[in-house]
Amino acid sequence: MNTNHTTRLCRSFQTAPAAVAKADTAKYLRSGLTAEGFEAPDWLVPDLEDGTAPSMKDAALENTIELLDEHEFAGEIWPRVEWSYDDARLRERGGEQIQSLVAEATESIDGVVVPKVGGVDDFRRVLTVLDDVTESAGVSSEAVGLAIILETARARSAVGDIARIGADSVLEAIVFGPVDYTAELGGRDLGDGRPRWDNVLEALSIETSANGLLSIGGPFDQLYTTRAGVTAYRADEYASQVEREAHLGLDGSWSLHPKQTVQANHVHMPRPAELDRAIDRIERATAALEDGTGAVAIDGQMIDEATIKNFRNAVSMVRTIDERAPAQTAAQYDDESLERARAIDISSP
Amino acid sequence: MNTNHTTRLCRSFQTAPAAVAKADTAKYLRSGLTAEGFEAPDWLVPDLEDGTAPSMKDAALENTIELLDEHEFAGEIWPRVEWSYDDARLRERGGEQIQSLVAEATESIDGVVVPKVGGVDDFRRVLTVLDDVTESAGVSSEAVGLAIILETARARSAVGDIARIGADSVLEAIVFGPVDYTAELGGRDLGDGRPRWDNVLEALSIETSANGLLSIGGPFDQLYTTRAGVTAYRADEYASQVEREAHLGLDGSWSLHPKQTVQANHVHMPRPAELDRAIDRIERATAALEDGTGAVAIDGQMIDEATIKNFRNAVSMVRTIDERAPAQTAAQYDDESLERARAIDISSP
Amino acid sequence: MNTNHTTRLCRSFQTAPAAVAKADTAKYLRSGLTAEGFEAPDWLVPDLEDGTAPSMKDAALENTIELLDEHEFAGEIWPRVEWSYDDARLRERGGEQIQSLVAEATESIDGVVVPKVGGVDDFRRVLTVLDDVTESAGVSSEAVGLAIILETARARSAVGDIARIGADSVLEAIVFGPVDYTAELGGRDLGDGRPRWDNVLEALSIETSANGLLSIGGPFDQLYTTRAGVTAYRADEYASQVEREAHLGLDGSWSLHPKQTVQANHVHMPRPAELDRAIDRIERATAALEDGTGAVAIDGQMIDEATIKNFRNAVSMVRTIDERAPAQTAAQYDDESLERARAIDISSP
């Protein structure tokens, strides 16, 4: 929920292996492209990288190009290609994958997701590849956006510089990749799981907000739990992670499953009570400011111009979702709240 | 409690709206200027910005100039003016407010507080305005100090550079502004309140300590709670915040109310037991060092030269307050402890 | 546990005062040099700085040179010399100590530990001293490694730059010094002890991983607790600190006592169940990848190429310890696990 990006929505960043060893190798990709309602991700990410086995990489690229051509998807499409700051072979394959996608699917994709980016030098290398590919394909250099996965120590160390340089480039989002990141740092699971790396999320929130970019949390890979013979989806645990991310100001969360997409889409939109409270506070505080009262106490809280900005954010977010996915806002809010959210003045005084 | 600033005290940074829509528009400002004992803030901040309604801005400036002339205040006076890195109109108004204050109240003010500073470029713009104003007013460029409020993602991202540049300028303090900061990052209150942003406090403690500046925490705006018909001041909750700030090494805390000022002044001075323990450890460890023992175990703790520095800090702080506000030290410590604090040798060996 | 440093081990960084006011002034140093099994530190640090009283500094240097010549130590030897970014006298003494050590003990020492380093300028000053000393002693500039203690606000503020510059120098490790650090920041103990500064540990893990350096946690100085007349070693508390450090990816922990060394050596090597789980997951996931399955769910966890890296780290760590201290791996793991750890393929696909 970045105020600089009310026009761009990425509550859910759902990766789908683009080819799996099943009768329908495009099973998961197809499922993502045809999802409806809250199951439809804001961004669908056909995965050509770690989620796809080495032997299936070619099929993955073919599936992506073919299915994107067949389906009309309401959200955005961002294939994840191969790359690594410390492996020239992977960078070469990533460059070829980008080239194929731009040549055969420019109209269908909004951008590409590049993993394992290193420091500033490697980030510039990614920008150069994108520039070269779009130039030789004869498309505008701005036709293909870039999202990078922050999952190396070098990228973490340089995230401020990368975001600043990225602000003047096609970079649109930074996504956290905790598994590779933990391996790079040598973090240990001593019985309580991987480190949560909340500080990385906070740094992402800061640097992307300072530079007009989107920030997306990392995947939650412990999807199910089995107890006494029954396997259950871990709904509470994933929702808690997404709530922590929303709390810190991240724009969206990574999803590995349609159920996770439903939850990410829900958490990253204001709850009904949150919207009503925001509208109420804006109205009462605006009235107080017009009376000549600078700061006003409402229910024991001191509210001034700064506080109201947070409430305006909530209303602005609801309006954006309302334009893109009116079925979701209709399901989430009652008619009266929605009408007030559409009508209230949220401009600065 | 910054060892580089034993001569400067800012345990409490109390803002007061400089004009409100009441019979006495200067009610809160007057109250701050005439507070006594522990209710007297170390810094009083007449607020011309968010705490004052748009229609009262002119009255706020007049009240400030008039009352500062009338009252002799024991602490320091730091008016907060308008400013914003992304709003030229606010920067212009801020510049005019600084000009008026310097022209008509240079003798009464110690500096100005500038909010919503952006990155390095915007910070340099603030320094230029101050330089221009003091030059055209014909006063020394060092006559007016600067405190900035860190409340934008850009300032957070650049705080290391700002503090380093600030070390060679009139910058004296960095203050946290969590409400605007949360709005900028898009942080959400999902039922547990705003994010606490403890990492920002820690970064402030680091960068100000590295550059000889003061660091001040952010306001606690949920002053009261109402239950079963009775409204009560939230003494525990505010004191806990101030204690967290002191724990991380911040020099002072923001106060919105005389009761908060009392608490900030108390927490940011060593407690009686803390002072006695410091004196005891310094004496015993110094004796051990003179015996040729490098590290000594006292009550199970290994104490060496590094440990003693922390205890010297506590004594040094008490001496500073004792000089500025002897009534406070007389109320806080018994005579014997105070005598020992004044007499003990706290120089490095 | 840094993947760039499988050949370098510093699970335990044990400081020993090099001279104390006892009949045998070298008592603690001798004890460290002759320790066996898990009591033998990976790095032994004869302390010429804060752990040694001013009057014993000369004896400390003599003891170090003499004992290193007498004893064959299986781990590495890194004397800690005097230094301070804000005290020219200490820097001069440190330079002389380094000179003596290089002149009389080059063969015995692996490097020197330099405390209270400031910002980038001061760090470069340390490098220059080392360069000058090795040049005038006629030894290779790479003969003496450097470890610095991060314990000033300036070093914390500049740790990214220091690590980057250090990557192309003789710098090999950054160690945390919480006591001096707390004094510099003015952090307060308000009844719950010093701040834990976990964020500093995380920053160390990031910056050292990004630059191929080792990272070591800070000392735990509350070694014992006394209750109802009985004094006990605080085994749980120290182990918890070491586990937090391992969790965040630090390579080793500071030890003040042989018991702490035993614990640090244990925690910083994979536990038996951790090793078995790693081997099992690598085998099952590798098989799945070969089947054309990119991501596989094992016990409810999604496992892909990135996840496997974490498991490879664990196996790699066991192999390194197995080469250096086979008695420790023989005591820690059963024969079958150890055989599988030696045999399994942990190269990237």
PDB file of N, CA, C and O in Angstrom, chain B residues 233-257:
ATOM      1  N   TYR B 233      -5.276   8.691  32.387  1.00  0.00           N
ATOM      2  CA  TYR B 233      -4.013   8.956  31.706  1.00  0.00           C
ATOM      3  C   TYR B 233      -3.236   7.638  31.586  1.00  0.00           C
ATOM      4  O   TYR B 233      -3.125   6.895  32.557  1.00  0.00           O
ATOM      5  N   ARG B 234      -2.668   7.352  30.397  1.00  0.00           N
ATOM      6  CA  ARG B 234      -1.975   6.073  30.180  1.00  0.00           C
ATOM      7  C   ARG B 234      -0.516   6.181  30.599  1.00  0.00           C
ATOM      8  O   ARG B 234       0.396   6.228  29.756  1.00  0.00           O
ATOM      9  N   ALA B 235      -0.305   6.185  31.901  1.00  0.00           N
ATOM     10  CA  ALA B 235       1.027   6.414  32.463  1.00  0.00           C
ATOM     11  C   ALA B 235       1.985   5.258  32.154  1.00  0.00           C
ATOM     12  O   ALA B 235       3.143   5.475  31.782  1.00  0.00           O
ATOM     13  N   ASP B 236       1.527   4.035  32.306  1.00  0.00           N
ATOM     14  CA  ASP B 236       2.392   2.875  32.069  1.00  0.00           C
ATOM     15  C   ASP B 236       2.850   2.809  30.628  1.00  0.00           C
ATOM     16  O   ASP B 236       4.022   2.535  30.337  1.00  0.00           O
ATOM     17  N   GLU B 237       1.895   3.028  29.714  1.00  0.00           N
ATOM     18  CA  GLU B 237       2.194   2.845  28.300  1.00  0.00           C
ATOM     19  C   GLU B 237       3.214   3.884  27.810  1.00  0.00           C
ATOM     20  O   GLU B 237       4.143   3.548  27.066  1.00  0.00           O
ATOM     21  N   TYR B 238       3.041   5.133  28.237  1.00  0.00           N
ATOM     22  CA  TYR B 238       3.995   6.147  27.799  1.00  0.00           C
ATOM     23  C   TYR B 238       5.370   5.890  28.421  1.00  0.00           C
ATOM     24  O   TYR B 238       6.399   5.962  27.739  1.00  0.00           O
ATOM     25  N   ALA B 239       5.376   5.566  29.722  1.00  0.00           N
ATOM     26  CA  ALA B 239       6.669   5.314  30.384  1.00  0.00           C
ATOM     27  C   ALA B 239       7.397   4.142  29.722  1.00  0.00           C
ATOM     28  O   ALA B 239       8.622   4.173  29.561  1.00  0.00           O
ATOM     29  N   SER B 240       6.640   3.124  29.299  1.00  0.00           N
ATOM     30  CA  SER B 240       7.283   1.983  28.626  1.00  0.00           C
ATOM     31  C   SER B 240       7.943   2.421  27.319  1.00  0.00           C
ATOM     32  O   SER B 240       9.045   1.982  26.990  1.00  0.00           O
ATOM     33  N   GLN B 241       7.249   3.287  26.580  1.00  0.00           N
ATOM     34  CA  GLN B 241       7.853   3.772  25.331  1.00  0.00           C
ATOM     35  C   GLN B 241       9.135   4.552  25.624  1.00  0.00           C
ATOM     36  O   GLN B 241      10.163   4.360  24.971  1.00  0.00           O
ATOM     37  N   VAL B 242       9.065   5.434  26.606  1.00  0.00           N
ATOM     38  CA  VAL B 242      10.233   6.247  26.944  1.00  0.00           C
ATOM     39  C   VAL B 242      11.378   5.351  27.422  1.00  0.00           C
ATOM     40  O   VAL B 242      12.549   5.567  27.075  1.00  0.00           O
ATOM     41  N   GLU B 243      11.052   4.311  28.182  1.00  0.00           N
ATOM     42  CA  GLU B 243      12.094   3.394  28.646  1.00  0.00           C
ATOM     43  C   GLU B 243      12.747   2.657  27.482  1.00  0.00           C
ATOM     44  O   GLU B 243      13.959   2.445  27.472  1.00  0.00           O
ATOM     45  N   ARG B 244      11.928   2.249  26.505  1.00  0.00           N
ATOM     46  CA  ARG B 244      12.508   1.601  25.327  1.00  0.00           C
ATOM     47  C   ARG B 244      13.479   2.543  24.618  1.00  0.00           C
ATOM     48  O   ARG B 244      14.536   2.146  24.152  1.00  0.00           O
ATOM     49  N   GLU B 245      13.074   3.809  24.535  1.00  0.00           N
ATOM     50  CA  GLU B 245      13.932   4.789  23.874  1.00  0.00           C
ATOM     51  C   GLU B 245      15.244   4.986  24.647  1.00  0.00           C
ATOM     52  O   GLU B 245      16.323   5.053  24.055  1.00  0.00           O
ATOM     53  N   ALA B 246      15.140   5.077  25.958  1.00  0.00           N
ATOM     54  CA  ALA B 246      16.344   5.243  26.789  1.00  0.00           C
ATOM     55  C   ALA B 246      17.245   4.016  26.677  1.00  0.00           C
ATOM     56  O   ALA B 246      18.476   4.125  26.595  1.00  0.00           O
ATOM     57  N   HIS B 247      16.628   2.830  26.659  1.00  0.00           N
ATOM     58  CA  HIS B 247      17.364   1.571  26.547  1.00  0.00           C
ATOM     59  C   HIS B 247      18.237   1.567  25.288  1.00  0.00           C
ATOM     60  O   HIS B 247      19.388   1.135  25.318  1.00  0.00           O
ATOM     61  N   LEU B 248      17.677   2.084  24.180  1.00  0.00           N
ATOM     62  CA  LEU B 248      18.403   2.096  22.904  1.00  0.00           C
ATOM     63  C   LEU B 248      19.390   3.256  22.788  1.00  0.00           C
ATOM     64  O   LEU B 248      20.081   3.379  21.783  1.00  0.00           O
ATOM     65  N   GLY B 249      19.431   4.119  23.815  1.00  0.00           N
ATOM     66  CA  GLY B 249      20.423   5.183  23.798  1.00  0.00           C
ATOM     67  C   GLY B 249      19.907   6.512  23.272  1.00  0.00           C
ATOM     68  O   GLY B 249      20.699   7.416  23.016  1.00  0.00           O
ATOM     69  N   LEU B 250      18.587   6.661  23.117  1.00  0.00           N
ATOM     70  CA  LEU B 250      18.081   7.972  22.709  1.00  0.00           C
ATOM     71  C   LEU B 250      18.261   8.966  23.851  1.00  0.00           C
ATOM     72  O   LEU B 250      18.219   8.607  25.028  1.00  0.00           O
ATOM     73  N   ASP B 251      18.464  10.228  23.485  1.00  0.00           N
ATOM     74  CA  ASP B 251      18.729  11.246  24.496  1.00  0.00           C
ATOM     75  C   ASP B 251      17.460  11.767  25.142  1.00  0.00           C
ATOM     76  O   ASP B 251      17.500  12.260  26.271  1.00  0.00           O
ATOM     77  N   GLY B 252      16.347  11.706  24.414  1.00  0.00           N
ATOM     78  CA  GLY B 252      15.124  12.251  24.977  1.00  0.00           C
ATOM     79  C   GLY B 252      13.900  11.742  24.262  1.00  0.00           C
ATOM     80  O   GLY B 252      13.999  11.006  23.273  1.00  0.00           O
ATOM     81  N   SER B 253      12.724  12.136  24.778  1.00  0.00           N
ATOM     82  CA  SER B 253      11.457  11.669  24.233  1.00  0.00           C
ATOM     83  C   SER B 253      10.532  12.846  23.965  1.00  0.00           C
ATOM     84  O   SER B 253      10.620  13.887  24.614  1.00  0.00           O
ATOM     85  N   TRP B 254       9.652  12.645  23.038  1.00  0.00           N
ATOM     86  CA  TRP B 254       8.675  13.651  22.645  1.00  0.00           C
ATOM     87  C   TRP B 254       7.547  13.665  23.675  1.00  0.00           C
ATOM     88  O   TRP B 254       7.076  12.616  24.096  1.00  0.00           O
ATOM     89  N   SER B 255       7.106  14.853  24.062  1.00  0.00           N
ATOM     90  CA  SER B 255       5.994  14.965  25.000  1.00  0.00           C
ATOM     91  C   SER B 255       4.894  15.828  24.410  1.00  0.00           C
ATOM     92  O   SER B 255       5.158  16.851  23.780  1.00  0.00           O
ATOM     93  N   LEU B 256       3.645  15.375  24.620  1.00  0.00           N
ATOM     94  CA  LEU B 256       2.481  16.138  24.152  1.00  0.00           C
ATOM     95  C   LEU B 256       1.710  16.727  25.329  1.00  0.00           C
ATOM     96  O   LEU B 256       0.660  17.350  25.137  1.00  0.00           O
ATOM     97  N   HIS B 257       2.202  16.533  26.556  1.00  0.00           N
ATOM     98  CA  HIS B 257       1.404  16.860  27.738  1.00  0.00           C
ATOM     99  C   HIS B 257       2.351  16.997  28.941  1.00  0.00           C
ATOM    100  O   HIS B 257       3.353  16.288  29.004  1.00  0.00           O
TER     101      HIS B 257
END
